[in-house]
PDB file of C-alpha atoms in Angstrom:
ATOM      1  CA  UNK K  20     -11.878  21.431 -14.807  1.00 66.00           C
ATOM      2  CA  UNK K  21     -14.209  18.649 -15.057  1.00 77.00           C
ATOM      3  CA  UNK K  22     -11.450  16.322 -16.567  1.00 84.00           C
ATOM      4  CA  UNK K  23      -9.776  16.890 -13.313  1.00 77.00           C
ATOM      5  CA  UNK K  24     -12.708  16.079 -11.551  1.00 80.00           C
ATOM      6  CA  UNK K  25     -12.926  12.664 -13.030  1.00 85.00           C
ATOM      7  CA  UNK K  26      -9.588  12.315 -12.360  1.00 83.00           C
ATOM      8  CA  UNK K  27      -9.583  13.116  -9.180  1.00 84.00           C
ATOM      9  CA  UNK K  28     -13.061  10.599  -8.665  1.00 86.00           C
ATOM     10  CA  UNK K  29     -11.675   7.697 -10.327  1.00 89.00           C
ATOM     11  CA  UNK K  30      -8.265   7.590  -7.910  1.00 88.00           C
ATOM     12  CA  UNK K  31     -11.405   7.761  -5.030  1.00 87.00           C
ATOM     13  CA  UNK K  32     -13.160   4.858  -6.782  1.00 89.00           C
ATOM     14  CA  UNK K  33     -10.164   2.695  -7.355  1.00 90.00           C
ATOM     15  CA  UNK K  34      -8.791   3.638  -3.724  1.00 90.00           C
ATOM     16  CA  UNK K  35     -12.163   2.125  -2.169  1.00 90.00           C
ATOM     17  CA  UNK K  36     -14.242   0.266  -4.683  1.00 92.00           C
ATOM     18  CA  UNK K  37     -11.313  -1.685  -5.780  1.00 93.00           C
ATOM     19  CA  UNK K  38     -10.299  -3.276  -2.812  1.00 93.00           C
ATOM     20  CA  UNK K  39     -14.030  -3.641  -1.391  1.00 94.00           C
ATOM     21  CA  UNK K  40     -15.053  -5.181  -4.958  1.00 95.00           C
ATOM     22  CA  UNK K  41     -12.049  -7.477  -4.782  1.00 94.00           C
ATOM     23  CA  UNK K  42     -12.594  -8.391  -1.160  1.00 94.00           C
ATOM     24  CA  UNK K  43     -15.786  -9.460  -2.115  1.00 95.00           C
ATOM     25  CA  UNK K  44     -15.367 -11.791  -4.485  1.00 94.00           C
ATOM     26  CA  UNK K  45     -12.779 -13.395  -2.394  1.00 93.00           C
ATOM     27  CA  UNK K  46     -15.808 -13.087   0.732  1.00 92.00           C
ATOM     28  CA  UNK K  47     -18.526 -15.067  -1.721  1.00 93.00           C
ATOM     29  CA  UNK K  48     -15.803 -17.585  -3.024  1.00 90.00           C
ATOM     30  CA  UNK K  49     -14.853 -18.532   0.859  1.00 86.00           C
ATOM     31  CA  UNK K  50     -18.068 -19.475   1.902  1.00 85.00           C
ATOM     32  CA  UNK K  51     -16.704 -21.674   4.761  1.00 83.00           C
ATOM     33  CA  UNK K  52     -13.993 -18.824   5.732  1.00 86.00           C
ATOM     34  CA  UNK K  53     -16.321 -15.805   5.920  1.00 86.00           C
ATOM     35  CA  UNK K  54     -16.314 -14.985   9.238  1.00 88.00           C
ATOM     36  CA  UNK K  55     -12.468 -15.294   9.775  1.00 87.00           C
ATOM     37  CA  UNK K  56     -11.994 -13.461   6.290  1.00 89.00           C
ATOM     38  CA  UNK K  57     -13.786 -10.712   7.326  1.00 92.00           C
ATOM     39  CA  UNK K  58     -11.855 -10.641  10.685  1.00 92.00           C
ATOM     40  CA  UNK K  59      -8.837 -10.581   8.232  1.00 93.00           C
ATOM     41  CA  UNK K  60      -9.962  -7.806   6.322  1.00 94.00           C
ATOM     42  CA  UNK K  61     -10.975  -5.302   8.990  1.00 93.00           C
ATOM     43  CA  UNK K  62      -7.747  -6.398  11.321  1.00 92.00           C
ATOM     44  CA  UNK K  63      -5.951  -5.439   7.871  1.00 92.00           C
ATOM     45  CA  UNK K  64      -7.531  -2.403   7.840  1.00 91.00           C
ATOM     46  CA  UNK K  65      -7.160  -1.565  11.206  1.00 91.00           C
ATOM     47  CA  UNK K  66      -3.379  -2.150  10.532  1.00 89.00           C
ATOM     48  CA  UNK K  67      -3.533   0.125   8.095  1.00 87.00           C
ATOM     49  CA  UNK K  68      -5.457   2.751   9.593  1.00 86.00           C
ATOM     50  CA  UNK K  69      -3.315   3.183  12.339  1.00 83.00           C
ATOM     51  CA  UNK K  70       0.137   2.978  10.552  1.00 77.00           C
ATOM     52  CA  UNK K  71      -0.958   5.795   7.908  1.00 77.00           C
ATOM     53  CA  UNK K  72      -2.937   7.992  10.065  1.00 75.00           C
ATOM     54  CA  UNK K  73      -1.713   8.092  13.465  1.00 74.00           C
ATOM     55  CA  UNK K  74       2.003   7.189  13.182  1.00 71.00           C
ATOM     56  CA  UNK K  75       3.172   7.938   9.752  1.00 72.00           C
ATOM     57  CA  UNK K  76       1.324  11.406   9.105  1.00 72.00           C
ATOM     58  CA  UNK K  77       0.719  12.128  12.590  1.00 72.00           C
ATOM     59  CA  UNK K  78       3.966  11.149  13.798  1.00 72.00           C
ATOM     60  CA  UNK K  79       6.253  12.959  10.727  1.00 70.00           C
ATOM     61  CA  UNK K  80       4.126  15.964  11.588  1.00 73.00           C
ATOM     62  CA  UNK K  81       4.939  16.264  14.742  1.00 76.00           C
ATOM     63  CA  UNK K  82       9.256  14.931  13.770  1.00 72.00           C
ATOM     64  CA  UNK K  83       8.923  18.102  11.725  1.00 72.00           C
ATOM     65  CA  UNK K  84       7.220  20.487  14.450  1.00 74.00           C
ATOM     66  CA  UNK K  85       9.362  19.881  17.233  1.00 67.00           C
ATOM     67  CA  UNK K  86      12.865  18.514  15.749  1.00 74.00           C
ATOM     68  CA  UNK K  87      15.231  19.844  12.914  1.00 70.00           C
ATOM     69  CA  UNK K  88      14.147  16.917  10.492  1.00 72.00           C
ATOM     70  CA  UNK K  89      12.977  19.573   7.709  1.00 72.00           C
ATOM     71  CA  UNK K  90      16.627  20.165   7.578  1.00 74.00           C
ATOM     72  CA  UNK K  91      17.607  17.324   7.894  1.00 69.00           C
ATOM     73  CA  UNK K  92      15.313  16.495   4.525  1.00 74.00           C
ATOM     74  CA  UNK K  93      16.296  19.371   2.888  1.00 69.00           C
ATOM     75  CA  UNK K  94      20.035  18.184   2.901  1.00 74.00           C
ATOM     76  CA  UNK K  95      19.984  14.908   2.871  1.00 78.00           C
ATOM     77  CA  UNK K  96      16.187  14.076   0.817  1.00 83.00           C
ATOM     78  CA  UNK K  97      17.195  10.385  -0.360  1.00 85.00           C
ATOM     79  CA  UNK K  98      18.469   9.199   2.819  1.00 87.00           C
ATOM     80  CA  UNK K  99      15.166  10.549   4.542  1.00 84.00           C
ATOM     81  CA  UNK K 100      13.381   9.030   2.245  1.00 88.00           C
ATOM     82  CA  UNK K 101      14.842   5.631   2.564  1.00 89.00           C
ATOM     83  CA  UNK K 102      14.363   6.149   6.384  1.00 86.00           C
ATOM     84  CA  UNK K 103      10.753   6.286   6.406  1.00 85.00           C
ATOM     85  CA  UNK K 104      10.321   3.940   3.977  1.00 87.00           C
ATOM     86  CA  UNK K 105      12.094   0.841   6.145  1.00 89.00           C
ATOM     87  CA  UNK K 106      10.618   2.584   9.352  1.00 85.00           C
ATOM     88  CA  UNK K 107       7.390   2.148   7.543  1.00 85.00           C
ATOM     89  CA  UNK K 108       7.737  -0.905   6.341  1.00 87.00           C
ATOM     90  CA  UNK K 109       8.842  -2.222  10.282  1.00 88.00           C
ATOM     91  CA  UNK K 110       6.238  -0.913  11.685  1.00 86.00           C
ATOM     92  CA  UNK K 111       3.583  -2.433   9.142  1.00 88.00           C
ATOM     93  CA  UNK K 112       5.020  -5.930   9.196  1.00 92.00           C
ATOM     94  CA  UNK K 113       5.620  -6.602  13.277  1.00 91.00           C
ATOM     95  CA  UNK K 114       1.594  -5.925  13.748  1.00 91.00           C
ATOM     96  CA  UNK K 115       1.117  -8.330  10.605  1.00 92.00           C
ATOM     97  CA  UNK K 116       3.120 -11.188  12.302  1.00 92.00           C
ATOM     98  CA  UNK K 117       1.620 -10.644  15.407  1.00 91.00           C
ATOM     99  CA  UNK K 118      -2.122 -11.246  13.811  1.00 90.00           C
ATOM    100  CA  UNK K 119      -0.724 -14.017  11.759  1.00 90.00           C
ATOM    101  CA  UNK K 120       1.639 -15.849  14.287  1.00 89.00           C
ATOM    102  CA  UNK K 121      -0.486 -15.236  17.724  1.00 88.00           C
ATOM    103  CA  UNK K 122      -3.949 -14.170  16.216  1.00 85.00           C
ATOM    104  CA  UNK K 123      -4.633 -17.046  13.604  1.00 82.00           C
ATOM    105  CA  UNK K 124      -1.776 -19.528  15.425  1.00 79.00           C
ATOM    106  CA  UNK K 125      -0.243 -20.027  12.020  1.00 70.00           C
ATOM    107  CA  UNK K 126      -3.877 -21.283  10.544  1.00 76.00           C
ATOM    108  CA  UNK K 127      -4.535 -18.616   8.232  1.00 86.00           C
ATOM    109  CA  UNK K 128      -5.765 -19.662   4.488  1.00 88.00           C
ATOM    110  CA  UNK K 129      -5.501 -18.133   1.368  1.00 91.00           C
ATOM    111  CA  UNK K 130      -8.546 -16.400   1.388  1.00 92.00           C
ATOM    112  CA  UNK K 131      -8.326 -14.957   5.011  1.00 93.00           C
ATOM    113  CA  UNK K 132      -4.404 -13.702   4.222  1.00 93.00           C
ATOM    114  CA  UNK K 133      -5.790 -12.101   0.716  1.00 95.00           C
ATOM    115  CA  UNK K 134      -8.372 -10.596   2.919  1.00 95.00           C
ATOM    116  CA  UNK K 135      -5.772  -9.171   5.305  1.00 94.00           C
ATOM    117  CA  UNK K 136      -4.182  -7.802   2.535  1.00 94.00           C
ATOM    118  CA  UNK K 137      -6.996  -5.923   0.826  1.00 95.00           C
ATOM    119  CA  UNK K 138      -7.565  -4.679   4.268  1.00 94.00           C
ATOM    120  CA  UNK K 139      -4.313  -3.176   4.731  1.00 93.00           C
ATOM    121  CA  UNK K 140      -3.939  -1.712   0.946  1.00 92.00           C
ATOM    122  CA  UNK K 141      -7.612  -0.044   1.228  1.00 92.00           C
ATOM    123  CA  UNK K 142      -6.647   2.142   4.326  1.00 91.00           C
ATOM    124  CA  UNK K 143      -2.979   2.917   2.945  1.00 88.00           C
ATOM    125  CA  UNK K 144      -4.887   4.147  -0.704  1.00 89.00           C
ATOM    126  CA  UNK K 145      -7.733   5.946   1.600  1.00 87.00           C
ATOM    127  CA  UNK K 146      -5.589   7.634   3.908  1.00 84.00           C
ATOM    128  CA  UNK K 147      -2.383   8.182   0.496  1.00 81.00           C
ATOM    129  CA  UNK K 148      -4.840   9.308  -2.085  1.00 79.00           C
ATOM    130  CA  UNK K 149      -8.540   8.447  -1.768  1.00 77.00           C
ATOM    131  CA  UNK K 150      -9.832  11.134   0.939  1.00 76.00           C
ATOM    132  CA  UNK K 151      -7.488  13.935  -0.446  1.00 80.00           C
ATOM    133  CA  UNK K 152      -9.091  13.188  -3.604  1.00 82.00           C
ATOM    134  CA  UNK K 153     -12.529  13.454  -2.507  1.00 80.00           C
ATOM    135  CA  UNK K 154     -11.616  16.490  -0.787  1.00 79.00           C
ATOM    136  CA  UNK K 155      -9.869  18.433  -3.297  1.00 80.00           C
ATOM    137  CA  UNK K 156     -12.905  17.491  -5.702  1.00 78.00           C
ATOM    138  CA  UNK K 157     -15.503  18.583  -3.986  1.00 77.00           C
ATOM    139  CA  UNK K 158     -13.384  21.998  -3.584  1.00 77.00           C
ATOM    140  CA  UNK K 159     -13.292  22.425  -6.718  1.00 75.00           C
ATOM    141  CA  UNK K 160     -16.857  21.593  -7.384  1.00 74.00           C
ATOM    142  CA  UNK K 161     -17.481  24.399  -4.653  1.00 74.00           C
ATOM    143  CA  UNK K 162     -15.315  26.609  -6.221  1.00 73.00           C
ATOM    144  CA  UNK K 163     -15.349  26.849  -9.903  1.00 64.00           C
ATOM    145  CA  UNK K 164     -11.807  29.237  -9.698  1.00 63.00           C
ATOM    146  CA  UNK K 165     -10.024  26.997  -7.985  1.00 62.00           C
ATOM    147  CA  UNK K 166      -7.219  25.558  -9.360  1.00 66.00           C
ATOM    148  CA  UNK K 167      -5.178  22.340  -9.056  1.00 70.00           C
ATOM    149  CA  UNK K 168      -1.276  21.950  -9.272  1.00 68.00           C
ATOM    150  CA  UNK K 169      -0.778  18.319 -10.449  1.00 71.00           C
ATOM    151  CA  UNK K 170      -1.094  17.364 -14.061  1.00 76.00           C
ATOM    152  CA  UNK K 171      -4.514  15.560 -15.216  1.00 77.00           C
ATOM    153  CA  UNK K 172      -2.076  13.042 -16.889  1.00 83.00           C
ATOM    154  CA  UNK K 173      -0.674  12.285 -13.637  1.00 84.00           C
ATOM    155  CA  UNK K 174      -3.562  12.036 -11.574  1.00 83.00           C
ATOM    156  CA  UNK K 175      -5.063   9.376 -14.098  1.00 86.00           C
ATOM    157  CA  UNK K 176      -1.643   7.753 -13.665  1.00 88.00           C
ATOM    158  CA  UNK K 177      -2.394   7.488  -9.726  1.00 88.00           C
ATOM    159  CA  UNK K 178      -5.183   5.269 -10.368  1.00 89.00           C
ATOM    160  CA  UNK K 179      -2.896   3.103 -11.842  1.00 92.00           C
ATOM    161  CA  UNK K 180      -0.683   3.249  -9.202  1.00 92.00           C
ATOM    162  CA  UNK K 181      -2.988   2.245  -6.845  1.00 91.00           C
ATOM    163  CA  UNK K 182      -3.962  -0.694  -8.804  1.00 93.00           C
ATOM    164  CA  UNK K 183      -0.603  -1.881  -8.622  1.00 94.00           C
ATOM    165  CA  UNK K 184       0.078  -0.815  -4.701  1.00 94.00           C
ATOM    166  CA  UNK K 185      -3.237  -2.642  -4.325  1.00 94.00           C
ATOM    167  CA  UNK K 186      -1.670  -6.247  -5.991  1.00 96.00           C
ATOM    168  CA  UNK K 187       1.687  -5.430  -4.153  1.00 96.00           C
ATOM    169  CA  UNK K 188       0.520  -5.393  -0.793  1.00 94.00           C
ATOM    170  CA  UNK K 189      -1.714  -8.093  -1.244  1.00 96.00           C
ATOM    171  CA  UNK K 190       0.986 -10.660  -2.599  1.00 96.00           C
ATOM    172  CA  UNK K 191       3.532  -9.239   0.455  1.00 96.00           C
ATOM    173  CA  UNK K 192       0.989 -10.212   3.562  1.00 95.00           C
ATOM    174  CA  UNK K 193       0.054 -13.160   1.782  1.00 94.00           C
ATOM    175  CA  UNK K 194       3.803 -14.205   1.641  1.00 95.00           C
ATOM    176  CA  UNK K 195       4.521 -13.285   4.968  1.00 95.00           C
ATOM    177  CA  UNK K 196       1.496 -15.280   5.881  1.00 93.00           C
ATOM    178  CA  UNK K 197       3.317 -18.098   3.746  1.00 93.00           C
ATOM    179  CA  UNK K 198       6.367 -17.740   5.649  1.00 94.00           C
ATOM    180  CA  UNK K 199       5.406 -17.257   9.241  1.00 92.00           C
ATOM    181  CA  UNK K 200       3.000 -20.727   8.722  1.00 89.00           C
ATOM    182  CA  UNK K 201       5.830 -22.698   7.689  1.00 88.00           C
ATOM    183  CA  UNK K 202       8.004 -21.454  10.713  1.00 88.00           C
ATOM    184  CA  UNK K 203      10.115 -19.406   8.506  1.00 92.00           C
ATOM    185  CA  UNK K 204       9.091 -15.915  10.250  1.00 91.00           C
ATOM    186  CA  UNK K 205      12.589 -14.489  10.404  1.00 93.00           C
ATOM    187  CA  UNK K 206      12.985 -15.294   6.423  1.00 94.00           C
ATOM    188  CA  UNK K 207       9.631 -13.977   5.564  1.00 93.00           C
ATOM    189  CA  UNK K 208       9.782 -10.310   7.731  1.00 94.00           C
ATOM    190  CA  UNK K 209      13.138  -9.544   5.729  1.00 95.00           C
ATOM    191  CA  UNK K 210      11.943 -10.093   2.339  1.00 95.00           C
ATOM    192  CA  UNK K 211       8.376  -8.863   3.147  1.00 94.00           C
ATOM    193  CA  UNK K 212      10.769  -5.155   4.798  1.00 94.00           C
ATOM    194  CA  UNK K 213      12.705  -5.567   1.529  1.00 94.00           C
ATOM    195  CA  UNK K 214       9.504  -5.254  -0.929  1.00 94.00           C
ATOM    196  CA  UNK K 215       7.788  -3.254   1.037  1.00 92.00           C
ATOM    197  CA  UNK K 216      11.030  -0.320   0.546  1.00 92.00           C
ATOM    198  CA  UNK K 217      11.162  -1.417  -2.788  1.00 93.00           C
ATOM    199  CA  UNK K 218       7.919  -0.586  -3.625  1.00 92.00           C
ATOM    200  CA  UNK K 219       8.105   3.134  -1.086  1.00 90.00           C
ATOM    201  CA  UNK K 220      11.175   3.758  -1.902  1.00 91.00           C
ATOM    202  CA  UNK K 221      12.375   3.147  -5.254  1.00 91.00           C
ATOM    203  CA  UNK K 222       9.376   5.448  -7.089  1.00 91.00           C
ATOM    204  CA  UNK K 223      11.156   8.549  -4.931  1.00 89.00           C
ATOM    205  CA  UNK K 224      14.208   7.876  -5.987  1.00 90.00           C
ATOM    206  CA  UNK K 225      13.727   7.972  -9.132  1.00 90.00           C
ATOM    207  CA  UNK K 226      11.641  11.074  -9.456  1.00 90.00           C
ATOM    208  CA  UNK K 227      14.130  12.780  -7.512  1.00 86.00           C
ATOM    209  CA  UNK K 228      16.829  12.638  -9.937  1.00 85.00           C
ATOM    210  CA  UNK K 229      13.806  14.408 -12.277  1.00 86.00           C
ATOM    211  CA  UNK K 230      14.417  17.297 -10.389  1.00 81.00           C
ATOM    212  CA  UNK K 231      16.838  20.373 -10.182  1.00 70.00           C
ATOM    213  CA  UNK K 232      17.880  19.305  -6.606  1.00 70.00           C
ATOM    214  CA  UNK K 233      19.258  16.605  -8.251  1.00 67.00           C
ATOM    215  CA  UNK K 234      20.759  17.953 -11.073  1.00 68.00           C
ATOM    216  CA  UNK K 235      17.926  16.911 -13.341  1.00 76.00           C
ATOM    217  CA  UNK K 236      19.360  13.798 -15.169  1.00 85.00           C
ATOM    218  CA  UNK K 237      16.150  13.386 -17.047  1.00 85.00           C
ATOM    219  CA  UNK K 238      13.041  14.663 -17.393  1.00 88.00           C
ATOM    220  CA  UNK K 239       9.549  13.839 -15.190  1.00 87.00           C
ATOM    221  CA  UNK K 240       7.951  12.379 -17.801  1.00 89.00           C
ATOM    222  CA  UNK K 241      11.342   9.368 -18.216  1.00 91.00           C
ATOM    223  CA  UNK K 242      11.151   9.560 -14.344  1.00 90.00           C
ATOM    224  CA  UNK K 243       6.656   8.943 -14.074  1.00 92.00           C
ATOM    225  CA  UNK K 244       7.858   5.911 -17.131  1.00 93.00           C
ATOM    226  CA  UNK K 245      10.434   4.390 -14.862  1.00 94.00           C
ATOM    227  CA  UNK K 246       8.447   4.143 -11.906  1.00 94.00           C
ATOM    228  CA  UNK K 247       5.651   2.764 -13.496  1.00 94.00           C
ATOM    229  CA  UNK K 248       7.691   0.124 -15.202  1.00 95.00           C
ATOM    230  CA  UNK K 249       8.967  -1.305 -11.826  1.00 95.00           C
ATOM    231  CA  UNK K 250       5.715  -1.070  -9.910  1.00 95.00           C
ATOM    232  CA  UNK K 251       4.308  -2.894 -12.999  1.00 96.00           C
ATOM    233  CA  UNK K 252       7.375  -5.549 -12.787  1.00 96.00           C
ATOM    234  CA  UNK K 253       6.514  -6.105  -9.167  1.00 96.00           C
ATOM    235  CA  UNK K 254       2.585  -6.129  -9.366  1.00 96.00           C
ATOM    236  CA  UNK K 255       3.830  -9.003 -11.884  1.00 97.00           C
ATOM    237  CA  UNK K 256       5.959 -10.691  -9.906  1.00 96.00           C
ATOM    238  CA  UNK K 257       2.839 -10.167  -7.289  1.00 95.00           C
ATOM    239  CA  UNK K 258       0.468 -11.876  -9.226  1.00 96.00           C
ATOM    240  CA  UNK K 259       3.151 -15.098  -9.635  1.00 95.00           C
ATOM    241  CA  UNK K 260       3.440 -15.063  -5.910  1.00 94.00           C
ATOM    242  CA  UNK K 261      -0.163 -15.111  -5.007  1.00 94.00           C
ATOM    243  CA  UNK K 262      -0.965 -17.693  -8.030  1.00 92.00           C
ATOM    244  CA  UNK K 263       1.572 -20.192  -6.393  1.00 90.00           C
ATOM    245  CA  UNK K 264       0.255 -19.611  -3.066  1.00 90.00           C
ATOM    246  CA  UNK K 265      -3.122 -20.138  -3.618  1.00 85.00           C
ATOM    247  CA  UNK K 266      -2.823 -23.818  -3.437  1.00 80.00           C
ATOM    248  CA  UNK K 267      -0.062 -23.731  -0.452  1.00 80.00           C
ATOM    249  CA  UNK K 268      -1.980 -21.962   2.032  1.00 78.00           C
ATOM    250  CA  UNK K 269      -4.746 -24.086   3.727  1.00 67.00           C
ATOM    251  CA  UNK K 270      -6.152 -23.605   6.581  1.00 58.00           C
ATOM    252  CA  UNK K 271      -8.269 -27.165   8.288  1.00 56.00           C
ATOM    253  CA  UNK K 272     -10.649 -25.628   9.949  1.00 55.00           C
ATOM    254  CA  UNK K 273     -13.703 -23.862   8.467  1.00 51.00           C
ATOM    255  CA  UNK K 274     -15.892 -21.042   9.982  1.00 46.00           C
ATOM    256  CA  UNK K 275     -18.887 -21.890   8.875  1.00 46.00           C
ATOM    257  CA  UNK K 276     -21.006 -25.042   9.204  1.00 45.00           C
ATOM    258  CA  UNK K 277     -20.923 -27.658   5.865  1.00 43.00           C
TER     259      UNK K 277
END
């Protein structure tokens, strides 16, 4: 029980403290940017907040209440799938451009785009993994029966995943950010959409096919090993991306006083 407890706290820790930790560094390295990187971070965040908890949970709860989508999922699981996840990823990136394009006027930096980022990736992991977490833990610690249903291996393994989610996102906004500043905002939505269903959509697929639904071609543990191995291919690629931006995103102004 109390492995599982520190299982569940560390997905918690890396779900908040991660993101905060990181958007600090990136708040005491900016010290002429603080004020519009911290605008960055919370209008991230806000983002975030909203997409995850009001119109992805909120609004598939109520699809499955009052329409036949649970069918619809239970026939047709991969295409559903692949539905939310490019619903998802439209509705995360049109609020992004609008921030970046009519907030900042295409004068966002670096610093305030990594912010943005973090912003965003700390509400998805919150309102994904970090507050079930906390709440299933302190059930448990309420309730010394209780039991859980997912595999301490695996819930380890979510920290990890969030790690990686956290570099994804982050390297996505900033690219967009790229994008939409050089007047390329058509270019940069699509291939911001396309990573962001990549990165949704691909781990489901291939645990599906780990399943008897779908006749089981190999086993959870190949399927947890495949998904990891792309996430960590794309956190790479991540890191690349935000390594080359760092010196092509400038912003001339300064919000703080020399």
């Amino acid at each position: 029980m109390m492995i599982n407890i520190i299982a569940l706290g560390l997905i918690a820790a890396v779900s908040i403290l991660v993101p905060l930790a990181a958007a600090l560094v990136v708040f005491i390295k900016s010290p002429y940017e603080r004020k519009g990187a911290l605008i960055s971070f919370f209008a991230g965040g806000c983002i975030g907040m909203v997409f995850e908890w009001f119109i992805k949970e909120q609004g598939l709860k109520w699809l499955f209440n009052h329409t036949g989508l649970q069918g619809f999922v239970n026939g047709h699981y991969l295409i559903y799938i692949l539905c939310v996840s490019a619903a998802g990823a439209l509705l995360a990136i049109i609020p992004e451009y609008l921030v970046i394009a009519y907030g900042y006027k295409r004068q966002m930096s670096f610093a305030k785009a990594v912010m943005m980022g973090l912003g965003f990736a700390m509400a998805e992991a919150v309102a994904l993994a970090g507050y079930r977490s906390m709440a299933i833990m302190v059930e448990m610690l309420k309730n010394a029966d209780a039991e859980l249903q997912t595999d301490t291996k695996e819930l380890f393994l979510s920290s990890f995943e969030r790690c990686l989610m956290l570099v994804i996102n982050v390297a996505i906004v900033a690219a967009l950010v790229f994008f939409v500043e050089n007047k390329m905002p058509v270019r940069g939505c699509i291939i911001a959409m396309i990573c962001i269903v990549m990165a949704s959509f691909v781990p489901g697929f291939l645990i599906a096919f780990s399943t008897t639904d779908y006749l089981q071609i190999y086993t959870r543990d190949t399927a947890l090993w495949l998904v990891y191995i792309v996430l960590s291919v794309m956190a790479f690629c991540g890191i690349v991306t935000l390594n080359g931006l760092k010196y092509s995103l400038k912003d001339k102004r300064t919000d703080a006083v020399r």
